[in-house]
Tab-separated table of C-alpha atoms in Angstrom:
chain	number	residue	atom	x	y	z
X	27	MET	CA	-42.114	-2.373	-85.629
X	28	SER	CA	-41.223	0.898	-86.417
X	29	GLY	CA	-37.824	2.748	-85.498
X	30	ALA	CA	-36.051	6.117	-84.628
X	31	THR	CA	-32.724	7.372	-84.003
X	32	ILE	CA	-31.121	9.366	-81.544
X	33	VAL	CA	-28.258	11.868	-81.736
X	34	ILE	CA	-25.649	11.858	-79.528
X	35	ARG	CA	-23.589	15.189	-80.041
X	36	GLY	CA	-20.231	15.110	-77.866
X	37	PRO	CA	-20.490	14.348	-73.954
X	38	LEU	CA	-23.034	12.920	-72.093
X	39	ASP	CA	-23.428	13.787	-69.193
X	40	PHE	CA	-25.169	16.230	-66.292
X	41	ALA	CA	-24.660	19.394	-67.801
X	42	THR	CA	-26.116	17.752	-71.117
X	43	ALA	CA	-28.087	14.453	-70.070
X	44	SER	CA	-31.647	17.154	-69.591
X	45	GLU	CA	-31.101	18.226	-73.705
X	46	HIS	CA	-32.269	14.792	-74.706
X	47	LEU	CA	-34.650	13.389	-72.383
X	48	ASP	CA	-37.539	14.359	-74.089
X	49	ALA	CA	-36.631	12.769	-77.143
X	50	LEU	CA	-35.395	9.321	-74.920
X	51	THR	CA	-38.681	9.317	-72.862
X	52	ASP	CA	-40.769	10.492	-76.111
X	53	ALA	CA	-38.908	7.284	-78.574
X	54	THR	CA	-39.154	4.942	-75.725
X	55	SER	CA	-42.591	5.025	-74.528
X	56	GLY	CA	-44.005	2.630	-77.302
X	57	ALA	CA	-43.411	-0.533	-78.742
X	58	GLN	CA	-40.922	0.351	-81.268
X	59	ALA	CA	-36.635	-0.204	-81.757
X	60	VAL	CA	-34.623	3.046	-80.725
X	61	LEU	CA	-30.963	3.510	-82.181
X	62	VAL	CA	-28.609	5.791	-79.844
X	63	ASP	CA	-26.240	6.673	-81.894
X	64	LEU	CA	-22.981	7.388	-80.263
X	65	SER	CA	-20.644	7.656	-83.116
X	66	GLU	CA	-19.809	11.214	-82.177
X	67	CYS	CA	-20.397	11.176	-78.545
X	68	ASP	CA	-16.918	11.088	-76.490
X	69	PHE	CA	-17.557	10.486	-72.779
X	70	LEU	CA	-20.336	9.655	-71.189
X	71	ASP	CA	-20.589	10.690	-67.417
X	72	SER	CA	-23.296	8.560	-63.897
X	73	SER	CA	-25.958	10.700	-65.342
X	74	GLY	CA	-25.778	9.694	-69.548
X	75	LEU	CA	-25.449	6.319	-68.347
X	76	ALA	CA	-28.389	6.189	-66.037
X	77	LEU	CA	-30.520	8.119	-68.814
X	78	LEU	CA	-28.934	5.252	-71.515
X	79	VAL	CA	-29.682	2.932	-68.630
X	80	ARG	CA	-33.359	3.705	-67.488
X	81	SER	CA	-34.717	4.359	-71.418
X	82	ALA	CA	-33.507	1.090	-71.936
X	83	GLN	CA	-35.829	-0.038	-69.092
X	84	ARG	CA	-38.503	2.064	-70.518
X	85	ALA	CA	-38.663	0.490	-73.648
X	86	ARG	CA	-38.331	-2.900	-72.486
X	87	ARG	CA	-41.664	-2.689	-70.613
X	88	ASN	CA	-43.478	-0.890	-73.319
X	89	GLY	CA	-42.368	-4.147	-75.725
X	90	GLY	CA	-39.588	-1.966	-77.537
X	91	SER	CA	-36.067	-2.138	-77.464
X	92	LEU	CA	-33.017	-0.079	-76.818
X	93	HIS	CA	-29.853	-0.482	-78.741
X	94	LEU	CA	-26.161	1.869	-79.187
X	95	ARG	CA	-25.479	2.698	-82.493
X	96	ALA	CA	-21.135	3.006	-82.979
X	97	PRO	CA	-19.870	3.984	-79.705
X	98	THR	CA	-16.741	5.332	-79.484
X	99	PRO	CA	-13.921	3.008	-77.994
X	100	ALA	CA	-14.252	5.066	-75.115
X	101	VAL	CA	-17.393	4.675	-74.642
X	102	ARG	CA	-16.984	1.093	-75.614
X	103	ARG	CA	-14.287	0.499	-72.473
X	104	LEU	CA	-16.632	2.172	-70.007
X	105	LEU	CA	-19.508	0.497	-70.773
X	106	ALA	CA	-17.399	-2.831	-70.128
X	107	PHE	CA	-15.996	-1.809	-66.933
X	108	ALA	CA	-19.299	-1.126	-65.548
X	109	ARG	CA	-20.268	-4.210	-67.112
X	110	LEU	CA	-23.310	-2.652	-68.732
X	111	GLU	CA	-22.905	-3.887	-72.022
X	112	ASP	CA	-26.341	-6.870	-71.431
X	113	ALA	CA	-28.103	-3.689	-70.144
X	114	LEU	CA	-26.823	-1.675	-73.292
X	115	PRO	CA	-26.627	-3.791	-75.965
X	116	SER	CA	-24.702	-2.102	-79.416
X	117	LEU	CA	-25.562	-3.109	-82.484
W	16	VAL	CA	-42.735	21.748	-21.846
W	17	ARG	CA	-41.102	22.545	-25.061
W	18	PRO	CA	-38.485	19.977	-25.990
W	19	VAL	CA	-35.013	20.877	-25.812
W	20	THR	CA	-33.698	22.227	-29.424
W	21	ASP	CA	-30.341	20.582	-31.352
W	22	GLU	CA	-28.991	23.632	-30.414
W	23	GLU	CA	-29.581	24.633	-27.057
W	24	LEU	CA	-28.232	20.598	-26.219
W	25	MET	CA	-25.559	21.771	-28.919
W	26	ALA	CA	-24.612	24.867	-26.914
W	27	ALA	CA	-24.166	22.819	-23.548
W	28	VAL	CA	-21.784	20.522	-25.041
W	29	SER	CA	-20.078	23.020	-25.963
W	30	ALA	CA	-19.885	25.672	-23.382
W	31	ARG	CA	-20.406	22.665	-20.049
W	32	ASP	CA	-18.143	19.468	-22.301
W	33	ASP	CA	-21.665	18.069	-21.264
W	34	ALA	CA	-21.732	14.380	-22.265
W	35	ARG	CA	-25.289	13.783	-21.760
W	36	ALA	CA	-26.498	16.188	-24.291
W	37	PHE	CA	-24.279	15.024	-26.656
W	38	GLY	CA	-25.214	11.517	-25.796
W	39	GLU	CA	-28.828	13.078	-26.301
W	40	LEU	CA	-28.035	14.470	-29.849
W	41	TYR	CA	-26.507	10.933	-30.701
W	42	GLU	CA	-29.688	9.458	-29.599
W	43	ARG	CA	-31.792	12.015	-31.961
W	44	TYR	CA	-29.436	12.016	-35.082
W	45	ALA	CA	-27.176	8.017	-35.424
W	46	THR	CA	-29.784	6.139	-37.512
W	47	LEU	CA	-29.746	9.337	-39.822
W	48	ALA	CA	-26.191	9.168	-40.332
W	49	MET	CA	-25.997	5.927	-40.361
W	50	SER	CA	-28.226	6.061	-44.227
W	51	VAL	CA	-26.363	8.968	-45.311
W	52	ALA	CA	-23.077	7.430	-44.518
W	53	LEU	CA	-24.681	4.274	-45.858
W	54	LYS	CA	-25.159	6.375	-49.107
W	55	VAL	CA	-21.357	6.996	-50.094
W	56	VAL	CA	-19.848	3.764	-48.734
W	57	ARG	CA	-22.658	0.913	-49.125
W	58	SER	CA	-21.187	-1.214	-46.707
W	59	ARG	CA	-22.725	-1.383	-43.370
W	60	PRO	CA	-19.084	-1.653	-41.518
W	61	SER	CA	-17.540	1.151	-42.885
W	62	ALA	CA	-20.543	3.181	-42.543
W	63	GLU	CA	-20.599	2.437	-38.908
W	64	GLU	CA	-16.805	3.047	-39.002
W	65	ALA	CA	-17.427	6.638	-40.965
W	66	VAL	CA	-20.419	7.029	-38.218
W	67	GLN	CA	-18.212	7.271	-34.864
W	68	ASP	CA	-15.637	8.828	-36.539
W	69	ALA	CA	-17.802	11.763	-37.265
W	70	PHE	CA	-19.499	11.814	-34.082
W	71	VAL	CA	-15.993	11.718	-32.850
W	72	ALA	CA	-15.095	14.908	-34.791
W	73	ALA	CA	-18.096	16.616	-34.077
W	74	TRP	CA	-17.481	16.237	-29.807
W	75	ARG	CA	-13.248	17.284	-30.772
W	76	HIS	CA	-14.594	20.587	-33.128
W	77	ARG	CA	-17.779	21.779	-30.384
W	78	SER	CA	-16.380	24.739	-30.360
W	79	SER	CA	-16.416	24.817	-33.738
W	80	PHE	CA	-19.448	24.801	-33.285
W	81	ARG	CA	-21.734	28.351	-34.489
W	82	PRO	CA	-25.677	28.007	-33.688
W	83	GLU	CA	-25.894	31.583	-35.848
W	84	ALA	CA	-24.413	30.716	-38.659
W	85	GLY	CA	-26.347	27.827	-39.164
W	86	ALA	CA	-28.627	24.474	-37.240
W	87	PHE	CA	-26.989	21.306	-36.002
W	88	ARG	CA	-28.295	19.112	-38.066
W	89	PRO	CA	-26.531	20.125	-41.150
W	90	TRP	CA	-23.193	20.717	-39.487
W	91	LEU	CA	-23.121	17.154	-38.211
W	92	MET	CA	-24.454	15.460	-41.984
W	93	ARG	CA	-21.491	17.556	-43.200
W	94	ILE	CA	-19.072	15.846	-41.170
W	95	VAL	CA	-20.573	12.555	-41.007
W	96	ARG	CA	-20.068	12.818	-45.406
W	97	ASN	CA	-16.689	13.287	-44.801
W	98	ARG	CA	-16.052	11.251	-42.513
W	99	ALA	CA	-17.691	8.717	-45.533
W	100	ILE	CA	-15.738	9.668	-47.987
W	101	ASP	CA	-12.498	9.584	-45.857
W	102	ALA	CA	-14.039	5.671	-45.377
W	103	TRP	CA	-14.728	5.419	-48.876
W	104	ARG	CA	-10.820	6.747	-49.756
W	105	ARG	CA	-10.005	3.935	-47.578
W	106	ASP	CA	-11.642	0.855	-48.531
W	107	GLY	CA	-10.541	1.306	-52.408
W	108	ALA	CA	-12.094	1.925	-55.485
W	109	HIS	CA	-15.425	1.332	-54.893
W	110	ARG	CA	-17.468	-1.343	-57.091
W	111	ARG	CA	-21.198	-1.122	-58.234
W	112	SER	CA	-22.608	-3.775	-59.909
W	113	ARG	CA	-24.350	-3.466	-63.196
W	114	ALA	CA	-27.453	-3.887	-60.550
W	115	GLU	CA	-26.949	-1.520	-58.744
W	116	LEU	CA	-26.119	1.036	-61.239
W	117	GLY	CA	-29.300	0.252	-63.073
W	118	GLU	CA	-31.495	-0.140	-60.000
W	119	HIS	CA	-29.806	3.495	-59.357
W	120	ALA	CA	-30.295	4.892	-62.836
W	121	ALA	CA	-34.570	3.600	-62.195
W	122	ASP	CA	-34.887	5.536	-59.807
W	123	ASP	CA	-36.116	9.258	-60.200
W	124	MET	CA	-33.543	11.856	-59.153
W	125	PRO	CA	-35.596	13.484	-56.788
W	126	ARG	CA	-36.371	10.142	-54.843
W	127	ASN	CA	-32.208	10.243	-54.031
W	128	GLY	CA	-31.488	11.711	-50.198
W	129	ASP	CA	-30.681	15.173	-50.233
W	130	GLU	CA	-27.162	14.171	-48.904
W	131	GLU	CA	-26.074	12.121	-52.317
W	132	ARG	CA	-27.379	15.077	-54.116
W	133	ALA	CA	-25.384	17.659	-52.724
W	134	LEU	CA	-22.517	14.735	-52.899
W	135	LYS	CA	-22.790	15.008	-56.848
W	136	GLY	CA	-23.622	18.612	-56.944
W	137	ALA	CA	-20.373	19.519	-55.373
W	138	VAL	CA	-18.393	16.567	-57.500
W	139	GLN	CA	-20.084	18.204	-60.100
W	140	ALA	CA	-18.789	21.635	-59.433
W	141	LEU	CA	-15.091	20.662	-59.920
W	142	PRO	CA	-12.877	21.464	-62.583
W	143	ARG	CA	-14.048	19.248	-65.196
W	144	GLU	CA	-10.816	16.866	-65.500
W	145	GLN	CA	-10.855	16.206	-61.542
W	146	TYR	CA	-14.783	15.584	-62.379
W	147	ARG	CA	-14.356	12.763	-64.693
W	148	VAL	CA	-12.866	11.260	-62.476
W	149	LEU	CA	-14.309	11.060	-59.098
W	150	ASP	CA	-17.622	10.566	-61.257
W	151	LEU	CA	-16.438	7.363	-62.634
W	152	ALA	CA	-15.112	6.260	-59.512
W	153	TYR	CA	-17.595	6.979	-56.867
W	154	PHE	CA	-20.897	7.529	-59.521
W	155	VAL	CA	-20.218	3.894	-61.861
W	156	GLY	CA	-17.938	2.432	-59.467
W	157	LEU	CA	-14.880	2.166	-61.762
W	158	SER	CA	-11.239	1.136	-60.416
W	159	HIS	CA	-8.315	3.759	-61.257
W	160	THR	CA	-6.924	1.235	-63.570
W	161	ALA	CA	-10.411	1.130	-65.501
W	162	ILE	CA	-10.308	5.364	-65.068
W	163	ALA	CA	-7.364	5.445	-66.296
W	164	GLU	CA	-7.955	3.156	-69.986
W	165	VAL	CA	-11.851	5.283	-70.365
W	166	LEU	CA	-9.985	8.242	-69.956
W	167	ASP	CA	-7.269	7.581	-71.718
W	168	VAL	CA	-4.273	9.293	-69.541
W	169	PRO	CA	-1.849	7.161	-67.202
W	170	LEU	CA	-2.801	5.709	-63.875
W	171	GLY	CA	-0.708	8.519	-62.102
W	172	THR	CA	-2.760	11.344	-63.933
W	173	VAL	CA	-6.167	10.163	-62.470
W	174	LYS	CA	-4.395	9.040	-58.788
W	175	GLY	CA	-3.463	12.983	-58.978
W	176	ARG	CA	-6.834	13.755	-60.274
W	177	MET	CA	-8.616	11.952	-58.008
W	178	ARG	CA	-6.723	12.948	-54.639
W	179	LEU	CA	-7.023	16.849	-56.328
W	180	GLY	CA	-10.764	16.661	-56.173
W	181	LEU	CA	-10.938	15.172	-53.114
W	182	GLN	CA	-8.965	17.690	-51.605
W	183	LYS	CA	-11.347	19.782	-52.892
W	184	LEU	CA	-14.349	18.919	-51.553
W	185	ARG	CA	-12.792	18.916	-48.062
W	186	GLU	CA	-11.517	22.405	-48.417
W	187	ALA	CA	-15.402	23.203	-49.629
W	188	ASP	CA	-16.456	21.649	-46.087
W	189	ASP	CA	-14.376	22.802	-43.797
W	190	ALA	CA	-14.983	25.757	-45.019
W	191	ALA	CA	-18.456	25.637	-45.241
W	192	LEU	CA	-17.695	24.402	-40.918
W	193	LEU	CA	-16.529	27.728	-40.092
W	194	ARG	CA	-18.442	29.732	-41.668
């Protein structure tokens, strides 16, 4: 399976989600392993979470996968409290 | 015969305390109001209470309705939304399940209700710190304690930002009502 890595820098929120929409849509439209690098992402809001969940669902529908790489402690806590660790697994 | 418009009914309510006209408006909008309230509180009993409160408030403030400032329907729906926010606050931190968030996330944004989009837009217009707290509480469903941990700030700070943010939302809607 081929792969793609998308790096998110700064917050992924309502103001920035659209900047990553095309890249995530393209990457998850085929059967490939997508890695979303969150090592430099300091905050996710509901729009950012929704974008990632939607992208992961699309990847799985198309026979691929989406994993998060190196989420910061704050983002890791958010995923845990939102109970999204299974929907958005980290490598 | 031309049907009586909402604004004509409301004019009768304002001018003559016409309860029958108000009853007609209730018949027209109770279902829509319920739908709007449910999008905020996601609990039928709380939504029913919010709708009831909203119609009581609309009756009490009937003299403040200005047809020249806008149509009846958005005026009423702003009241419903405010009462639903109050109900949501009374309910405490509202927790959406992972499944609900996933379902919500799977929807294309344009398919969400106008009211929900409007509420989200109003929250996004708040100062960043207040926005983040309200977004995590309302749209992600985190408790105050969880938000404090995610943002790495004291619980009191979360509560303060929440209070200020909600106050600004209310003031914005009150200003819109008075225009």
